[in-house]
């Protein structure tokens, strides 16, 4: 008798869960997403393995986010609206309303950049808007080209790392654009010798060629190495006894030199005819680094590496 009662109770609970699911589906069909979510949650409390309730709850959350995004757009809040639409499509990839609203909103932002921000020279707003588009459409060539122009104008045409990065990112999607091509060719014409000296430096480290490495570094870099070595000697630490020991430890760093190519140059930022910053990354190193190249007595040499202002998150 007890077993029969237990079975009946389970059956009643299951029926209650099914009833909540059916009510939730009706609310969902009417677009009453909050009510639908509440009903699906109740159904899942009754029966955690209710697949239908779980599926429709995700769809209801997607619909709710789409409605919330539409309300935010009415208030002019494009950034938060796009984030909600992205979530909505993540919950339901077939959500046509979210897809359409996302497409329309991104096009509106593009129009604002080209018709409002750039003509009024609002460079910061233009750059922020381009970044917003790239967050959801990283391959959008128009946004990348508009950003390159805005960054260039913002920096008054100076070929610093911000301008070069923006041009390089635009080049990937629009390699034949005349403005991008002209500016990158101009930078390339100024930086060839700096690329060559950095390649020579990396080659010396990979091949463990101390003599070549020593000939490339600036007197300041060499003095810094000597000070580091002297500090080790003072501490009676046997690891470093001379500059060659420092070089071997540097070239033996497994994080930086675990690949044949060593470092990858991100961009070369010309500072003058005789000076430049070379921004680069190592394969598994967490930061972007840079070295300053400088002509000293008609010979091009390199300063010690340091952290670059470029972040890895800038390299999309």
mmCIF file of C-alpha atoms in Angstrom:
data_model
loop_
_atom_site.group_PDB
_atom_site.id
_atom_site.type_symbol
_atom_site.label_atom_id
_atom_site.label_comp_id
_atom_site.label_asym_id
_atom_site.label_seq_id
_atom_site.Cartn_x
_atom_site.Cartn_y
_atom_site.Cartn_z
ATOM 1 C CA UNK A 1 0.000 0.000 0.000
ATOM 2 C CA UNK A 2 2.842 2.402 0.915
ATOM 3 C CA UNK A 3 4.502 1.716 -2.436
ATOM 4 C CA UNK A 4 1.279 2.564 -4.280
ATOM 5 C CA UNK A 5 1.006 5.881 -2.401
ATOM 6 C CA UNK A 6 4.618 6.773 -3.235
ATOM 7 C CA UNK A 7 4.028 6.000 -6.918
ATOM 8 C CA UNK A 8 0.865 8.117 -6.899
ATOM 9 C CA UNK A 9 2.698 11.043 -5.284
ATOM 10 C CA UNK A 10 5.489 10.859 -7.854
ATOM 11 C CA UNK A 11 2.934 10.723 -10.652
ATOM 12 C CA UNK A 12 1.088 13.740 -9.270
ATOM 13 C CA UNK A 13 4.335 15.709 -8.954
ATOM 14 C CA UNK A 14 5.254 14.790 -12.512
ATOM 15 C CA UNK A 15 1.829 15.881 -13.756
ATOM 16 C CA UNK A 16 2.198 19.161 -11.860
ATOM 17 C CA UNK A 17 5.572 19.688 -13.539
ATOM 18 C CA UNK A 18 4.073 18.918 -16.950
ATOM 19 C CA UNK A 19 1.238 21.361 -16.242
ATOM 20 C CA UNK A 20 3.697 24.138 -15.382
ATOM 21 C CA UNK A 21 5.661 23.354 -18.545
ATOM 22 C CA UNK A 22 2.539 23.577 -20.703
ATOM 23 C CA UNK A 23 1.554 26.878 -19.077
ATOM 24 C CA UNK A 24 5.088 28.156 -19.571
ATOM 25 C CA UNK A 25 5.026 27.268 -23.273
ATOM 26 C CA UNK A 26 1.761 29.171 -23.680
ATOM 27 C CA UNK A 27 3.205 32.218 -21.916
ATOM 28 C CA UNK A 28 6.338 31.983 -24.079
ATOM 29 C CA UNK A 29 4.238 31.839 -27.273
ATOM 30 C CA UNK A 30 2.466 35.040 -26.176
ATOM 31 C CA UNK A 31 5.778 36.796 -25.525
ATOM 32 C CA UNK A 32 5.236 36.937 -21.753
ATOM 33 C CA UNK A 33 8.797 35.838 -21.059
ATOM 34 C CA UNK A 34 8.954 36.702 -17.357
ATOM 35 C CA UNK A 35 5.873 34.613 -16.616
ATOM 36 C CA UNK A 36 7.196 31.801 -18.807
ATOM 37 C CA UNK A 37 10.531 31.763 -16.966
ATOM 38 C CA UNK A 38 8.761 31.619 -13.598
ATOM 39 C CA UNK A 39 6.643 28.659 -14.754
ATOM 40 C CA UNK A 40 9.608 26.776 -16.225
ATOM 41 C CA UNK A 41 11.559 27.313 -13.000
ATOM 42 C CA UNK A 42 8.636 25.852 -11.033
ATOM 43 C CA UNK A 43 8.499 22.885 -13.412
ATOM 44 C CA UNK A 44 12.211 22.241 -12.963
ATOM 45 C CA UNK A 45 11.877 22.378 -9.179
ATOM 46 C CA UNK A 46 9.298 19.596 -9.459
ATOM 47 C CA UNK A 47 11.388 17.648 -11.949
ATOM 48 C CA UNK A 48 15.000 18.664 -12.470
ATOM 49 C CA UNK A 49 15.339 16.423 -15.521
ATOM 50 C CA UNK A 50 12.465 18.097 -17.389
ATOM 51 C CA UNK A 51 14.237 18.603 -20.731
ATOM 52 C CA UNK A 52 11.398 20.565 -22.316
ATOM 53 C CA UNK A 53 11.223 23.053 -19.444
ATOM 54 C CA UNK A 54 14.995 23.509 -19.540
ATOM 55 C CA UNK A 55 15.005 24.098 -23.291
ATOM 56 C CA UNK A 56 12.138 26.583 -23.245
ATOM 57 C CA UNK A 57 13.520 28.453 -20.249
ATOM 58 C CA UNK A 58 16.661 29.253 -22.276
ATOM 59 C CA UNK A 59 14.461 30.424 -25.159
ATOM 60 C CA UNK A 60 12.393 32.577 -22.787
ATOM 61 C CA UNK A 61 15.540 34.168 -21.334
ATOM 62 C CA UNK A 62 16.669 34.893 -24.894
ATOM 63 C CA UNK A 63 13.347 36.563 -25.681
ATOM 64 C CA UNK A 64 13.452 38.587 -22.461
ATOM 65 C CA UNK A 65 16.963 39.872 -23.199
ATOM 66 C CA UNK A 66 15.848 40.867 -26.689
ATOM 67 C CA UNK A 67 12.938 42.866 -25.255
ATOM 68 C CA UNK A 68 15.235 44.509 -22.689
ATOM 69 C CA UNK A 69 17.707 45.395 -25.448
ATOM 70 C CA UNK A 70 14.940 47.006 -27.490
ATOM 71 C CA UNK A 71 13.967 49.126 -24.473
ATOM 72 C CA UNK A 72 17.587 50.219 -23.970
ATOM 73 C CA UNK A 73 17.855 51.214 -27.621
ATOM 74 C CA UNK A 74 14.807 53.442 -27.163
ATOM 75 C CA UNK A 75 16.829 55.184 -24.430
ATOM 76 C CA UNK A 76 19.875 55.491 -26.715
ATOM 77 C CA UNK A 77 21.948 52.955 -24.776
ATOM 78 C CA UNK A 78 23.541 51.035 -27.643
ATOM 79 C CA UNK A 79 26.427 49.466 -25.726
ATOM 80 C CA UNK A 80 24.308 47.695 -23.093
ATOM 81 C CA UNK A 81 21.695 46.781 -25.704
ATOM 82 C CA UNK A 82 24.299 45.067 -27.896
ATOM 83 C CA UNK A 83 25.605 43.116 -24.901
ATOM 84 C CA UNK A 84 22.076 41.850 -24.165
ATOM 85 C CA UNK A 85 21.488 40.943 -27.818
ATOM 86 C CA UNK A 86 24.733 38.997 -27.846
ATOM 87 C CA UNK A 87 23.563 37.085 -24.757
ATOM 88 C CA UNK A 88 20.164 36.495 -26.386
ATOM 89 C CA UNK A 89 21.770 34.934 -29.456
ATOM 90 C CA UNK A 90 24.012 32.840 -27.237
ATOM 91 C CA UNK A 91 20.917 31.391 -25.559
ATOM 92 C CA UNK A 92 19.025 30.925 -28.820
ATOM 93 C CA UNK A 93 21.046 30.998 -32.039
ATOM 94 C CA UNK A 94 17.793 30.994 -34.042
ATOM 95 C CA UNK A 95 16.464 34.172 -32.388
ATOM 96 C CA UNK A 96 15.666 36.162 -35.537
ATOM 97 C CA UNK A 97 14.492 39.231 -33.624
ATOM 98 C CA UNK A 98 17.828 39.482 -31.798
ATOM 99 C CA UNK A 99 19.791 38.941 -35.012
ATOM 100 C CA UNK A 100 17.844 41.630 -36.863
ATOM 101 C CA UNK A 101 18.126 44.104 -33.988
ATOM 102 C CA UNK A 102 21.867 43.442 -33.680
ATOM 103 C CA UNK A 103 22.398 44.029 -37.411
ATOM 104 C CA UNK A 104 20.336 47.231 -37.388
ATOM 105 C CA UNK A 105 22.078 48.590 -34.288
ATOM 106 C CA UNK A 106 25.581 47.959 -35.623
ATOM 107 C CA UNK A 107 24.642 49.674 -38.882
ATOM 108 C CA UNK A 108 23.288 52.629 -36.902
ATOM 109 C CA UNK A 109 26.609 52.894 -35.051
ATOM 110 C CA UNK A 110 28.511 52.775 -38.359
ATOM 111 C CA UNK A 111 26.344 55.586 -39.708
ATOM 112 C CA UNK A 112 26.966 57.657 -36.572
ATOM 113 C CA UNK A 113 30.721 57.286 -37.067
ATOM 114 C CA UNK A 114 30.783 58.269 -40.733
ATOM 115 C CA UNK A 115 28.043 60.917 -40.688
ATOM 116 C CA UNK A 116 28.389 62.432 -37.214
ATOM 117 C CA UNK A 117 31.612 61.674 -35.313
ATOM 118 C CA UNK A 118 34.159 61.987 -38.131
ATOM 119 C CA UNK A 119 32.684 65.152 -39.717
ATOM 120 C CA UNK A 120 32.567 66.827 -36.284
ATOM 121 C CA UNK A 121 36.138 65.638 -35.509
ATOM 122 C CA UNK A 122 34.917 63.727 -32.444
ATOM 123 C CA UNK A 123 37.817 61.283 -32.743
ATOM 124 C CA UNK A 124 37.472 59.655 -29.311
ATOM 125 C CA UNK A 125 33.776 58.941 -29.872
ATOM 126 C CA UNK A 126 34.543 57.545 -33.318
ATOM 127 C CA UNK A 127 37.261 55.243 -31.976
ATOM 128 C CA UNK A 128 35.043 53.997 -29.128
ATOM 129 C CA UNK A 129 32.203 53.321 -31.573
ATOM 130 C CA UNK A 130 34.521 51.430 -33.939
ATOM 131 C CA UNK A 131 35.755 49.318 -31.031
ATOM 132 C CA UNK A 132 32.149 48.571 -30.090
ATOM 133 C CA UNK A 133 31.438 47.277 -33.596
ATOM 134 C CA UNK A 134 34.647 45.221 -33.653
ATOM 135 C CA UNK A 135 33.655 43.574 -30.374
ATOM 136 C CA UNK A 136 30.748 41.877 -32.148
ATOM 137 C CA UNK A 137 32.018 41.991 -35.739
ATOM 138 C CA UNK A 138 35.816 41.693 -35.582
ATOM 139 C CA UNK A 139 36.009 41.234 -39.361
ATOM 140 C CA UNK A 140 34.018 44.344 -40.258
ATOM 141 C CA UNK A 141 36.341 46.096 -42.732
ATOM 142 C CA UNK A 142 34.413 49.374 -42.701
ATOM 143 C CA UNK A 143 34.693 49.726 -38.916
ATOM 144 C CA UNK A 144 38.428 48.973 -39.031
ATOM 145 C CA UNK A 145 38.994 51.509 -41.818
ATOM 146 C CA UNK A 146 37.022 54.193 -39.996
ATOM 147 C CA UNK A 147 38.989 53.499 -36.825
ATOM 148 C CA UNK A 148 42.298 53.775 -38.688
ATOM 149 C CA UNK A 149 41.256 57.171 -40.016
ATOM 150 C CA UNK A 150 40.018 58.356 -36.597
ATOM 151 C CA UNK A 151 43.168 57.226 -34.781
ATOM 152 C CA UNK A 152 45.366 58.807 -37.466
ATOM 153 C CA UNK A 153 43.555 62.136 -37.158
ATOM 154 C CA UNK A 154 43.484 61.929 -33.358
ATOM 155 C CA UNK A 155 47.272 61.511 -33.289
ATOM 156 C CA UNK A 156 47.692 64.283 -35.916
ATOM 157 C CA UNK A 157 49.247 61.911 -38.434
ATOM 158 C CA UNK A 158 52.197 60.960 -36.207
ATOM 159 C CA UNK A 159 53.152 57.348 -36.903
ATOM 160 C CA UNK A 160 53.084 56.162 -33.292
ATOM 161 C CA UNK A 161 52.155 52.656 -32.187
ATOM 162 C CA UNK A 162 48.445 53.516 -31.881
ATOM 163 C CA UNK A 163 48.272 54.651 -35.506
ATOM 164 C CA UNK A 164 50.375 51.763 -36.806
ATOM 165 C CA UNK A 165 48.285 49.140 -34.983
ATOM 166 C CA UNK A 166 45.039 50.632 -36.309
ATOM 167 C CA UNK A 167 46.442 50.686 -39.850
ATOM 168 C CA UNK A 168 47.695 47.106 -39.577
ATOM 169 C CA UNK A 169 44.333 45.871 -38.321
ATOM 170 C CA UNK A 170 42.557 47.639 -41.192
ATOM 171 C CA UNK A 171 45.047 46.226 -43.695
ATOM 172 C CA UNK A 172 44.096 42.652 -42.775
ATOM 173 C CA UNK A 173 40.540 43.191 -44.043
ATOM 174 C CA UNK A 174 41.143 45.921 -46.635
ATOM 175 C CA UNK A 175 44.696 45.404 -47.969
ATOM 176 C CA UNK A 176 44.115 47.538 -51.083
ATOM 177 C CA UNK A 177 42.686 50.599 -49.357
ATOM 178 C CA UNK A 178 44.736 53.566 -50.695
ATOM 179 C CA UNK A 179 44.984 55.449 -47.387
ATOM 180 C CA UNK A 180 46.043 52.370 -45.396
ATOM 181 C CA UNK A 181 48.514 51.290 -48.081
ATOM 182 C CA UNK A 182 50.105 54.748 -48.374
ATOM 183 C CA UNK A 183 50.558 55.214 -44.616
ATOM 184 C CA UNK A 184 51.935 51.730 -43.974
ATOM 185 C CA UNK A 185 54.365 52.067 -46.890
ATOM 186 C CA UNK A 186 55.519 55.373 -45.416
ATOM 187 C CA UNK A 187 56.142 53.725 -42.027
ATOM 188 C CA UNK A 188 57.890 50.768 -43.635
ATOM 189 C CA UNK A 189 60.233 53.125 -45.471
ATOM 190 C CA UNK A 190 61.300 54.603 -42.131
ATOM 191 C CA UNK A 191 61.752 51.373 -40.179
ATOM 192 C CA UNK A 192 63.625 48.875 -42.366
ATOM 193 C CA UNK A 193 66.995 49.307 -40.661
ATOM 194 C CA UNK A 194 65.403 48.952 -37.204
ATOM 195 C CA UNK A 195 63.771 45.672 -38.227
ATOM 196 C CA UNK A 196 67.151 44.408 -39.435
ATOM 197 C CA UNK A 197 69.008 45.188 -36.185
ATOM 198 C CA UNK A 198 66.288 43.557 -34.078
ATOM 199 C CA UNK A 199 66.404 40.436 -36.265
ATOM 200 C CA UNK A 200 70.169 40.336 -35.783
ATOM 201 C CA UNK A 201 69.740 40.648 -32.006
ATOM 202 C CA UNK A 202 67.210 37.806 -31.896
ATOM 203 C CA UNK A 203 69.399 35.632 -34.108
ATOM 204 C CA UNK A 204 72.324 36.135 -31.718
ATOM 205 C CA UNK A 205 70.185 35.009 -28.769
ATOM 206 C CA UNK A 206 68.818 31.961 -30.583
ATOM 207 C CA UNK A 207 72.305 30.911 -31.759
ATOM 208 C CA UNK A 208 73.853 31.871 -28.397
ATOM 209 C CA UNK A 209 76.301 34.186 -30.175
ATOM 210 C CA UNK A 210 77.583 36.333 -27.303
ATOM 211 C CA UNK A 211 80.042 38.350 -29.406
ATOM 212 C CA UNK A 212 77.388 39.574 -31.856
ATOM 213 C CA UNK A 213 74.889 40.229 -29.052
ATOM 214 C CA UNK A 214 77.456 42.330 -27.135
ATOM 215 C CA UNK A 215 78.236 44.373 -30.249
ATOM 216 C CA UNK A 216 74.562 45.267 -30.746
ATOM 217 C CA UNK A 217 73.621 46.519 -27.268
ATOM 218 C CA UNK A 218 74.055 50.149 -26.166
ATOM 219 C CA UNK A 219 76.684 51.179 -23.588
ATOM 220 C CA UNK A 220 73.798 51.794 -21.141
ATOM 221 C CA UNK A 221 72.485 48.248 -21.674
ATOM 222 C CA UNK A 222 76.010 46.896 -21.202
ATOM 223 C CA UNK A 223 76.461 48.917 -17.993
ATOM 224 C CA UNK A 224 73.127 47.579 -16.666
ATOM 225 C CA UNK A 225 74.330 44.021 -17.327
ATOM 226 C CA UNK A 226 77.616 44.704 -15.528
ATOM 227 C CA UNK A 227 75.743 46.077 -12.497
ATOM 228 C CA UNK A 228 73.486 43.007 -12.355
ATOM 229 C CA UNK A 229 76.553 40.752 -12.489
ATOM 230 C CA UNK A 230 78.308 42.737 -9.735
ATOM 231 C CA UNK A 231 75.227 42.434 -7.511
ATOM 232 C CA UNK A 232 75.320 38.648 -7.944
ATOM 233 C CA UNK A 233 79.028 38.604 -7.072
ATOM 234 C CA UNK A 234 78.422 40.740 -3.957
ATOM 235 C CA UNK A 235 75.711 38.330 -2.835
ATOM 236 C CA UNK A 236 78.148 35.462 -3.408
ATOM 237 C CA UNK A 237 75.686 33.964 -5.889
ATOM 238 C CA UNK A 238 77.571 31.700 -8.319
ATOM 239 C CA UNK A 239 74.969 31.894 -11.115
ATOM 240 C CA UNK A 240 76.395 35.045 -12.745
ATOM 241 C CA UNK A 241 80.138 35.738 -12.819
ATOM 242 C CA UNK A 242 80.362 37.861 -15.970
ATOM 243 C CA UNK A 243 78.370 39.319 -18.867
ATOM 244 C CA UNK A 244 78.595 36.053 -20.802
ATOM 245 C CA UNK A 245 76.812 34.255 -17.938
ATOM 246 C CA UNK A 246 74.046 36.891 -18.063
ATOM 247 C CA UNK A 247 73.735 36.401 -21.815
ATOM 248 C CA UNK A 248 73.509 32.609 -21.499
ATOM 249 C CA UNK A 249 70.793 32.919 -18.868
ATOM 250 C CA UNK A 250 68.891 35.391 -21.049
ATOM 251 C CA UNK A 251 69.146 33.254 -24.187
ATOM 252 C CA UNK A 252 68.251 30.117 -22.224
ATOM 253 C CA UNK A 253 64.921 31.481 -20.970
ATOM 254 C CA UNK A 254 62.469 28.673 -21.900
ATOM 255 C CA UNK A 255 59.421 30.970 -21.852
ATOM 256 C CA UNK A 256 60.928 33.358 -24.395
ATOM 257 C CA UNK A 257 63.039 31.049 -26.529
ATOM 258 C CA UNK A 258 61.016 27.855 -26.771
ATOM 259 C CA UNK A 259 60.297 28.433 -30.461
ATOM 260 C CA UNK A 260 62.778 28.726 -33.342
ATOM 261 C CA UNK A 261 61.612 32.196 -34.357
ATOM 262 C CA UNK A 262 62.096 33.733 -30.897
ATOM 263 C CA UNK A 263 60.163 37.022 -30.790
ATOM 264 C CA UNK A 264 57.475 38.253 -33.182
ATOM 265 C CA UNK A 265 57.533 41.952 -34.047
ATOM 266 C CA UNK A 266 54.152 43.654 -33.628
ATOM 267 C CA UNK A 267 55.145 47.032 -34.985
ATOM 268 C CA UNK A 268 58.101 49.374 -35.269
ATOM 269 C CA UNK A 269 57.368 52.901 -34.094
ATOM 270 C CA UNK A 270 59.739 55.486 -35.629
ATOM 271 C CA UNK A 271 60.726 58.261 -33.225
ATOM 272 C CA UNK A 272 63.184 59.993 -35.574
ATOM 273 C CA UNK A 273 65.516 59.072 -38.426
ATOM 274 C CA UNK A 274 67.881 57.496 -35.890
ATOM 275 C CA UNK A 275 65.573 56.163 -33.180
ATOM 276 C CA UNK A 276 62.614 53.790 -32.960
ATOM 277 C CA UNK A 277 60.680 51.587 -30.564
ATOM 278 C CA UNK A 278 60.386 47.949 -31.614
ATOM 279 C CA UNK A 279 57.291 46.370 -30.031
ATOM 280 C CA UNK A 280 57.298 42.572 -29.907
ATOM 281 C CA UNK A 281 56.006 39.466 -28.166
ATOM 282 C CA UNK A 282 57.432 36.104 -27.219
ATOM 283 C CA UNK A 283 55.234 33.087 -27.872
ATOM 284 C CA UNK A 284 54.320 32.227 -24.257
ATOM 285 C CA UNK A 285 55.253 35.474 -22.495
ATOM 286 C CA UNK A 286 52.299 37.283 -20.832
ATOM 287 C CA UNK A 287 53.276 40.828 -21.850
ATOM 288 C CA UNK A 288 54.120 42.826 -24.940
ATOM 289 C CA UNK A 289 57.675 44.183 -24.731
ATOM 290 C CA UNK A 290 59.634 46.852 -26.551
ATOM 291 C CA UNK A 291 63.255 47.780 -27.213
ATOM 292 C CA UNK A 292 64.514 51.182 -28.234
ATOM 293 C CA UNK A 293 66.884 51.196 -31.193
ATOM 294 C CA UNK A 294 69.269 54.145 -31.425
ATOM 295 C CA UNK A 295 72.129 55.184 -33.682
ATOM 296 C CA UNK A 296 75.254 55.764 -31.594
ATOM 297 C CA UNK A 297 78.330 56.938 -33.493
ATOM 298 C CA UNK A 298 76.906 55.821 -36.859
ATOM 299 C CA UNK A 299 76.192 52.347 -35.426
ATOM 300 C CA UNK A 300 72.657 51.191 -34.657
ATOM 301 C CA UNK A 301 72.322 49.625 -31.211
ATOM 302 C CA UNK A 302 69.555 48.386 -28.902
ATOM 303 C CA UNK A 303 68.573 49.399 -25.389
ATOM 304 C CA UNK A 304 67.394 46.845 -22.816
ATOM 305 C CA UNK A 305 63.891 45.432 -23.298
ATOM 306 C CA UNK A 306 61.054 46.889 -21.220
ATOM 307 C CA UNK A 307 57.275 46.634 -20.985
ATOM 308 C CA UNK A 308 55.407 48.077 -23.964
ATOM 309 C CA UNK A 309 52.316 50.284 -23.529
ATOM 310 C CA UNK A 310 50.616 47.896 -25.972
ATOM 311 C CA UNK A 311 48.518 45.243 -24.225
ATOM 312 C CA UNK A 312 47.886 41.763 -25.570
ATOM 313 C CA UNK A 313 44.188 42.612 -25.563
ATOM 314 C CA UNK A 314 44.958 45.314 -28.164
ATOM 315 C CA UNK A 315 46.048 42.636 -30.625
ATOM 316 C CA UNK A 316 42.816 41.296 -32.065
#
